[in-house]
mmCIF file with all atom_site columns, C-alpha atoms in Angstrom:
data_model
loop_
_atom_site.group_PDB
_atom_site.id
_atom_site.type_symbol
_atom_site.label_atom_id
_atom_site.label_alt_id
_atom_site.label_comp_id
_atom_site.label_asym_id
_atom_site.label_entity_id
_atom_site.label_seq_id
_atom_site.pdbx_PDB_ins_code
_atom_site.Cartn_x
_atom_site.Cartn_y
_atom_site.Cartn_z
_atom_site.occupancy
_atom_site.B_iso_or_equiv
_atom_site.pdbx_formal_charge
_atom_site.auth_seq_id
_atom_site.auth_comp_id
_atom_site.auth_asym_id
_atom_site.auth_atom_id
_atom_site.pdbx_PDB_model_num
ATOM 1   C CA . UNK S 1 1   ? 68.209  72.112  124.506 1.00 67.00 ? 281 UNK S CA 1
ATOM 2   C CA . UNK S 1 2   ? 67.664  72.484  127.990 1.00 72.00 ? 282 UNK S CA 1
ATOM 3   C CA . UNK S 1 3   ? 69.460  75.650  130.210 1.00 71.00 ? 283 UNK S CA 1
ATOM 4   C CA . UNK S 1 4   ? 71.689  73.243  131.972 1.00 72.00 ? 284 UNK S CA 1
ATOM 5   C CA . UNK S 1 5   ? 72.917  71.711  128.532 1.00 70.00 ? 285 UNK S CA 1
ATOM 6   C CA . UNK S 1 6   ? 73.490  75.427  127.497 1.00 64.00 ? 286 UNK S CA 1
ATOM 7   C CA . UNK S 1 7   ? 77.293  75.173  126.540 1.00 60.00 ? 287 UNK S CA 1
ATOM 8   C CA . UNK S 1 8   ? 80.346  76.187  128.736 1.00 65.00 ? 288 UNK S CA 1
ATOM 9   C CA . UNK S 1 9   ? 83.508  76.252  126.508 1.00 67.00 ? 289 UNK S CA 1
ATOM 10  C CA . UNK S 1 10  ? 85.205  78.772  127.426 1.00 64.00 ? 290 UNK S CA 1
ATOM 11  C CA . UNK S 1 11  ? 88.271  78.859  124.481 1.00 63.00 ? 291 UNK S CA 1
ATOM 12  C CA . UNK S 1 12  ? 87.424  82.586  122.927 1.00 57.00 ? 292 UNK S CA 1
ATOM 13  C CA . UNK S 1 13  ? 85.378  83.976  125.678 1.00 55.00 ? 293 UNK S CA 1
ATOM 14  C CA . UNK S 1 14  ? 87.777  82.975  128.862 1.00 59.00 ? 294 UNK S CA 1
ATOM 15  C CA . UNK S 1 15  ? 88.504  86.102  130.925 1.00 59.00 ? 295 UNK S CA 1
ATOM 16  C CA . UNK S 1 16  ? 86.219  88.255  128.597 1.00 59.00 ? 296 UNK S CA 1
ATOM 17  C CA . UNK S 1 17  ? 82.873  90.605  128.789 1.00 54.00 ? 297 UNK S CA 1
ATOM 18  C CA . UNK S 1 18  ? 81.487  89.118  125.593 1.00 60.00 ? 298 UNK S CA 1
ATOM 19  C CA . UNK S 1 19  ? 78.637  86.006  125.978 1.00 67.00 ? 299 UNK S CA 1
ATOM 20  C CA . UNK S 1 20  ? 76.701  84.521  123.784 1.00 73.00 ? 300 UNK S CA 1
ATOM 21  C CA . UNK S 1 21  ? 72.927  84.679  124.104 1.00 75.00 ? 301 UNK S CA 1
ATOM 22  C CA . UNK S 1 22  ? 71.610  81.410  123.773 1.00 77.00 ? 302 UNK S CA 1
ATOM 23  C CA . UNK S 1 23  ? 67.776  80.253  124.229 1.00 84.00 ? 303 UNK S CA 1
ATOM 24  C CA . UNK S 1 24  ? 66.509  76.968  126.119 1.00 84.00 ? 304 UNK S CA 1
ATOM 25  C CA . UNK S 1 25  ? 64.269  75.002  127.617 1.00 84.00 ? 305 UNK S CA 1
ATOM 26  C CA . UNK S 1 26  ? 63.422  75.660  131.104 1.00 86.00 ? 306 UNK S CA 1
ATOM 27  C CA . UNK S 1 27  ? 62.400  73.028  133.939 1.00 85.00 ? 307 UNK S CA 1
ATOM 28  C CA . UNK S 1 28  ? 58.310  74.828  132.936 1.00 87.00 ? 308 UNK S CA 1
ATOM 29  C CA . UNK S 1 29  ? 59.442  73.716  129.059 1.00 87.00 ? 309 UNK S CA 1
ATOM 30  C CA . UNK S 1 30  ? 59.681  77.461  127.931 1.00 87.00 ? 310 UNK S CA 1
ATOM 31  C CA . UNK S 1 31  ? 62.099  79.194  126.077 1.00 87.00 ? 311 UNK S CA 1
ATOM 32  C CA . UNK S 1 32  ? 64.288  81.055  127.887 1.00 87.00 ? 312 UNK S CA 1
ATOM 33  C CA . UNK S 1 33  ? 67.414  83.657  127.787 1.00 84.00 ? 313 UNK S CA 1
ATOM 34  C CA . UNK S 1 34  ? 70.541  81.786  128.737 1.00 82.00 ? 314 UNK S CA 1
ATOM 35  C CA . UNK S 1 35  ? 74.387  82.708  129.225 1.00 78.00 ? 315 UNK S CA 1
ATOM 36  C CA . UNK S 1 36  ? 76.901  80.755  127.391 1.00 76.00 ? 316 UNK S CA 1
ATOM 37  C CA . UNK S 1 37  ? 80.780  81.145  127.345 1.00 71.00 ? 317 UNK S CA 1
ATOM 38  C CA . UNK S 1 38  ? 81.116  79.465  123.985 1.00 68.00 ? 318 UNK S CA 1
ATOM 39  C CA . UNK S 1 39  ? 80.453  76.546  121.968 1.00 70.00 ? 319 UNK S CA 1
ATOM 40  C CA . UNK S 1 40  ? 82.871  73.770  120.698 1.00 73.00 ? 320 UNK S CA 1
ATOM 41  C CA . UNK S 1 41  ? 81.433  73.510  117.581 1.00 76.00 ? 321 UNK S CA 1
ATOM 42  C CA . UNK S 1 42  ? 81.193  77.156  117.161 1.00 74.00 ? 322 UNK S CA 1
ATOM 43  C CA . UNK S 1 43  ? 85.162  77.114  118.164 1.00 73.00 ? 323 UNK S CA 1
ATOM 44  C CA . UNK S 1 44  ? 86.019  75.437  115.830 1.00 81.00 ? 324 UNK S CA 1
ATOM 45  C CA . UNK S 1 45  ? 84.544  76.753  112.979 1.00 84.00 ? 325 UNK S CA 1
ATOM 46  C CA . UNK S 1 46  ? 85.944  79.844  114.281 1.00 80.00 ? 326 UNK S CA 1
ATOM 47  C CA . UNK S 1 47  ? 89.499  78.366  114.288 1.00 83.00 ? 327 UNK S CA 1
ATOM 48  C CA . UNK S 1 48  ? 89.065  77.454  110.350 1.00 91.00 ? 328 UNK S CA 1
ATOM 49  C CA . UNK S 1 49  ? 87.975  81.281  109.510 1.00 90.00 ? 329 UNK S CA 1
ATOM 50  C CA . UNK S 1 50  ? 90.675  83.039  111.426 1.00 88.00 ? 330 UNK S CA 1
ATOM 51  C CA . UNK S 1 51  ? 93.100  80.023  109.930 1.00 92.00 ? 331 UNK S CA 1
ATOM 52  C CA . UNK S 1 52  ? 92.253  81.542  106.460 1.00 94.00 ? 332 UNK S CA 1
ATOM 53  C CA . UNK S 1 53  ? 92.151  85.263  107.127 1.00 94.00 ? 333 UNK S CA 1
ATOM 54  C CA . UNK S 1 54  ? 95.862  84.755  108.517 1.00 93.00 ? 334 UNK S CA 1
ATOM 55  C CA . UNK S 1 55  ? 96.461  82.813  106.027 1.00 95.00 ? 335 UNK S CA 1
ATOM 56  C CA . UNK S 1 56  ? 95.727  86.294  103.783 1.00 95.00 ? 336 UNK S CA 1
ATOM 57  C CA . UNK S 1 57  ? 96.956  88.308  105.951 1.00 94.00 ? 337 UNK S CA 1
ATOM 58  C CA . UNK S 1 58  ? 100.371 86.919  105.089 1.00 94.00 ? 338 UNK S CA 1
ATOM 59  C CA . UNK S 1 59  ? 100.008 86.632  101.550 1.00 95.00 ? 339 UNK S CA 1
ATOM 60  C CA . UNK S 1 60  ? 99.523  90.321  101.867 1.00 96.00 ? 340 UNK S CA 1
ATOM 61  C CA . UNK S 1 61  ? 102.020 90.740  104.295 1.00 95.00 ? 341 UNK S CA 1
ATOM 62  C CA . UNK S 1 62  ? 104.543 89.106  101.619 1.00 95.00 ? 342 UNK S CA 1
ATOM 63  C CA . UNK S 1 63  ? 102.611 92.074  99.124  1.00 96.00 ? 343 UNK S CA 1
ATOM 64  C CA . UNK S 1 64  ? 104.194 94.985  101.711 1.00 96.00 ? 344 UNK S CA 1
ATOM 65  C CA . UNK S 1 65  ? 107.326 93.410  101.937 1.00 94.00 ? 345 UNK S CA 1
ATOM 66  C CA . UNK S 1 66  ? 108.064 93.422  98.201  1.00 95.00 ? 346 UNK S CA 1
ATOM 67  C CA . UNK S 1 67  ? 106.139 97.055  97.613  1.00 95.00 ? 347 UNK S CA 1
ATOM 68  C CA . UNK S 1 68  ? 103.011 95.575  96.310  1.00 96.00 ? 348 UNK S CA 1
ATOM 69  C CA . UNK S 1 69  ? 101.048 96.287  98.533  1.00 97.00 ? 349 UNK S CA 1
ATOM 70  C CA . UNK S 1 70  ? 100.360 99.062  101.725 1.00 97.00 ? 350 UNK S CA 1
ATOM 71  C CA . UNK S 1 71  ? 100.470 97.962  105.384 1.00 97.00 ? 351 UNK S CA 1
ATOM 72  C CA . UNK S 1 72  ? 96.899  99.587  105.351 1.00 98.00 ? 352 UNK S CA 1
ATOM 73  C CA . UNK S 1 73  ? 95.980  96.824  103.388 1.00 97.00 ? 353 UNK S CA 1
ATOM 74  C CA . UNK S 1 74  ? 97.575  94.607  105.640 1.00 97.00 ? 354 UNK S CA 1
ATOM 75  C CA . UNK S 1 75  ? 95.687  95.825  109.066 1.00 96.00 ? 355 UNK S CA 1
ATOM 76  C CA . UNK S 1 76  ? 92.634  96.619  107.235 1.00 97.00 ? 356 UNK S CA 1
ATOM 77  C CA . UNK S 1 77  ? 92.430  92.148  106.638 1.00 96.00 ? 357 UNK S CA 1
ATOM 78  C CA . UNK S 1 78  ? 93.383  91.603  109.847 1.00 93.00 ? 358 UNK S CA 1
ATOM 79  C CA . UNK S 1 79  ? 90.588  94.480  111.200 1.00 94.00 ? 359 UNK S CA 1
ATOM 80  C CA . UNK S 1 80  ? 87.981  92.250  108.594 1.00 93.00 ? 360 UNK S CA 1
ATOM 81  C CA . UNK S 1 81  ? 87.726  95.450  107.398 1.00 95.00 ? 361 UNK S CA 1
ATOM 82  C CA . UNK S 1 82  ? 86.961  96.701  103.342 1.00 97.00 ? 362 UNK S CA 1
ATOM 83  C CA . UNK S 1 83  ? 87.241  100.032 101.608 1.00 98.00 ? 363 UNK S CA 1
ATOM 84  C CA . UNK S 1 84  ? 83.747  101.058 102.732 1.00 97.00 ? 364 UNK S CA 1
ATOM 85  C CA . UNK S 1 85  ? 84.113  100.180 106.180 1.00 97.00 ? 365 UNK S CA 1
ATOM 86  C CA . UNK S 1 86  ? 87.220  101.853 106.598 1.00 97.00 ? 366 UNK S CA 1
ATOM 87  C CA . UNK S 1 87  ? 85.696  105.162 105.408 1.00 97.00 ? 367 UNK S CA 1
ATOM 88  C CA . UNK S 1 88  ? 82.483  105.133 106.980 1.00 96.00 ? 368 UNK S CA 1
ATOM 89  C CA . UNK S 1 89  ? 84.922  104.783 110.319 1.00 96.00 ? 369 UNK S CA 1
ATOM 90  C CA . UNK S 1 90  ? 87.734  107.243 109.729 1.00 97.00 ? 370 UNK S CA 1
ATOM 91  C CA . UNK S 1 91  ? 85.759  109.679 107.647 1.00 97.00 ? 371 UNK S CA 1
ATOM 92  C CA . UNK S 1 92  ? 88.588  109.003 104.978 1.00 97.00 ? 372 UNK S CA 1
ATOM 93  C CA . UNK S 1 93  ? 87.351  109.024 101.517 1.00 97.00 ? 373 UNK S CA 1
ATOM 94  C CA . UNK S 1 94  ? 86.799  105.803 99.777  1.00 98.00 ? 374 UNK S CA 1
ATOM 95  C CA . UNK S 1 95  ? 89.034  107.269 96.694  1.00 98.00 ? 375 UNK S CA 1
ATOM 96  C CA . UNK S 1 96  ? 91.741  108.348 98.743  1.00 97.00 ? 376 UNK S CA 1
ATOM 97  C CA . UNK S 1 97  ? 91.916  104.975 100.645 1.00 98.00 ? 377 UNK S CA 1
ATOM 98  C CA . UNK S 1 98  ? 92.130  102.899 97.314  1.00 98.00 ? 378 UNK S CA 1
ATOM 99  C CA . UNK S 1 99  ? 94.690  105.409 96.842  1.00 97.00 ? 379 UNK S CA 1
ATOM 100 C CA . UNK S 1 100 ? 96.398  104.624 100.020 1.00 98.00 ? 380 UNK S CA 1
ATOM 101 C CA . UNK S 1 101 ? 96.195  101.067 99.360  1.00 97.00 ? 381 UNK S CA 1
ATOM 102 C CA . UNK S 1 102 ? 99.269  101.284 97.152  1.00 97.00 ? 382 UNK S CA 1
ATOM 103 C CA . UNK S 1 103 ? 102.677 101.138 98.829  1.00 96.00 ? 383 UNK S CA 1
ATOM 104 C CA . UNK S 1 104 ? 103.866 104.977 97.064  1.00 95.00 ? 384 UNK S CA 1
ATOM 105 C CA . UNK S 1 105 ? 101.225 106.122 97.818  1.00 96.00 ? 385 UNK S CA 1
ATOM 106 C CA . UNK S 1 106 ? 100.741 105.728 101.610 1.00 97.00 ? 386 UNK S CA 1
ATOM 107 C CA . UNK S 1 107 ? 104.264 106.597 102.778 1.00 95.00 ? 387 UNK S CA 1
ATOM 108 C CA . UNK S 1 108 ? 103.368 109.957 101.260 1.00 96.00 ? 388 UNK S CA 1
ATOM 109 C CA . UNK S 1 109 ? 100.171 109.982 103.527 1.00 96.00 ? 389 UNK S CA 1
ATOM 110 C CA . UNK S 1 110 ? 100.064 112.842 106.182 1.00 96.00 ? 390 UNK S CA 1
ATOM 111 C CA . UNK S 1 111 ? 99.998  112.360 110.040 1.00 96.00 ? 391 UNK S CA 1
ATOM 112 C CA . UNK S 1 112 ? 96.384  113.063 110.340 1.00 97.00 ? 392 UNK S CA 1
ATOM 113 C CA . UNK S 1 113 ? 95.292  110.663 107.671 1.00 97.00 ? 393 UNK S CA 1
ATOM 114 C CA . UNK S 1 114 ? 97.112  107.924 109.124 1.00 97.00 ? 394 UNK S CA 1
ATOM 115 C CA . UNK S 1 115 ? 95.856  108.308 112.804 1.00 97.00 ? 395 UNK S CA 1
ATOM 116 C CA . UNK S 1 116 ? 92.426  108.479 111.323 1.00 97.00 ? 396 UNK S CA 1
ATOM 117 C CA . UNK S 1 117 ? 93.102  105.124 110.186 1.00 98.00 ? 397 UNK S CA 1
ATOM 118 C CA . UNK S 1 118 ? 95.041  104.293 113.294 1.00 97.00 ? 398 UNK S CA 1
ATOM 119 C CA . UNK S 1 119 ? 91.764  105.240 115.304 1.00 97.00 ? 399 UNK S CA 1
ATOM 120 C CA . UNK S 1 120 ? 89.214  103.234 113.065 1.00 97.00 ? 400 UNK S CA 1
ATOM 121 C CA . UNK S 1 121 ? 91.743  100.448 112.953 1.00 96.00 ? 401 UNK S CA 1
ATOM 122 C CA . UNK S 1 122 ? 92.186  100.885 116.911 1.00 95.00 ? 402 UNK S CA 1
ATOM 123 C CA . UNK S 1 123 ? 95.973  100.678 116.478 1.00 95.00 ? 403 UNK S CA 1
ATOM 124 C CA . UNK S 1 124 ? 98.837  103.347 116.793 1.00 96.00 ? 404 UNK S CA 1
ATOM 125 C CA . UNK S 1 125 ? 99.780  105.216 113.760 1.00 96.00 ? 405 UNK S CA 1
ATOM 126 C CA . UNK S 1 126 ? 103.642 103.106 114.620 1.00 95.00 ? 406 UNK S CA 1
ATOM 127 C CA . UNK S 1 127 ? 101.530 100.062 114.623 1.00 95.00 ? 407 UNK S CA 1
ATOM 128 C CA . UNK S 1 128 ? 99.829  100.951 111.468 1.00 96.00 ? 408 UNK S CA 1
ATOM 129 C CA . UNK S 1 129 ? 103.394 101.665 109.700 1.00 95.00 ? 409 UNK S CA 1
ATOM 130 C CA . UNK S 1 130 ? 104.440 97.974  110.782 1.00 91.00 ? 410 UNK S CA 1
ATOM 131 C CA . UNK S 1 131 ? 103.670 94.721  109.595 1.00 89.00 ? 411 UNK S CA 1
ATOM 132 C CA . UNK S 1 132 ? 104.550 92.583  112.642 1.00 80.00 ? 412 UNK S CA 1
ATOM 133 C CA . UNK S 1 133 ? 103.571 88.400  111.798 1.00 73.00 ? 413 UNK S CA 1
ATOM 134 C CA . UNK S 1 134 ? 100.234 87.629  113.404 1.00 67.00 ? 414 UNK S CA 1
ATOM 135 C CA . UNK S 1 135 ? 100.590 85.534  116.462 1.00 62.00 ? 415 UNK S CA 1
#
């Protein structure tokens, strides 16, 4: 691919810091760093992960509503985030998280347990109580 063919779409990246870092043939035919807001082909396979992780995030939304289920487990899907993650960010253990996975058990959680996972999650402990639909 040559730089100027280096894609433009600009669908997740409009009005953002993030690029992607593309490489491409330059008018000396060398490879070359270029810029790129984004890639229709990458969009849309994009679209057809985020369609399924919603997609779970509301079967486990259904989970909280009917006490199945935590609304940790709820942001930690929509954060594409697992039991491991989560504790390696919020310093939570592991245990206690598969603990706090179950609905019981996380409305007894403390204040400072659930703004650690409020800060790893980069949400507000309200937010974190809440299961708002995803938009």
């Amino acid at each position: 691919m040559k730089t100027e063919d280096v894609p433009q779409d600009l669908k997740y990246f409009k009005d953002r810091v993030i690029r992607d870092l593309m490489y491409a043939v330059d008018e000396s035919g060398r490879y070359t760093p270029v810029l790129s807001d984004g890639w229709s082909v990458k969009n849309d396979a994009l679209n057809v992960v985020w369609d399924d992780i919603r997609e779970q995030c509301e079967a486990i939304r259904r989970q909280v509503l009917s006490g199945e289920a935590s609304p940790l487990a709820y942001h930690m899907k929509k954060a594409l985030q697992d039991v491991s993650m989560l504790s390696s960010y919020s310093g939570v253990p592991k245990r206690k998280i598969r603990k706090h996975l179950k609905y019981g058990e996380f409305m007894k959680s403390d204040e400072a347990t659930l703004q650690k996972y409020a800060d790893a999650l980069r949400i507000t402990v309200d937010e974190l109580k809440r299961i708002d639909e995803w938009k």
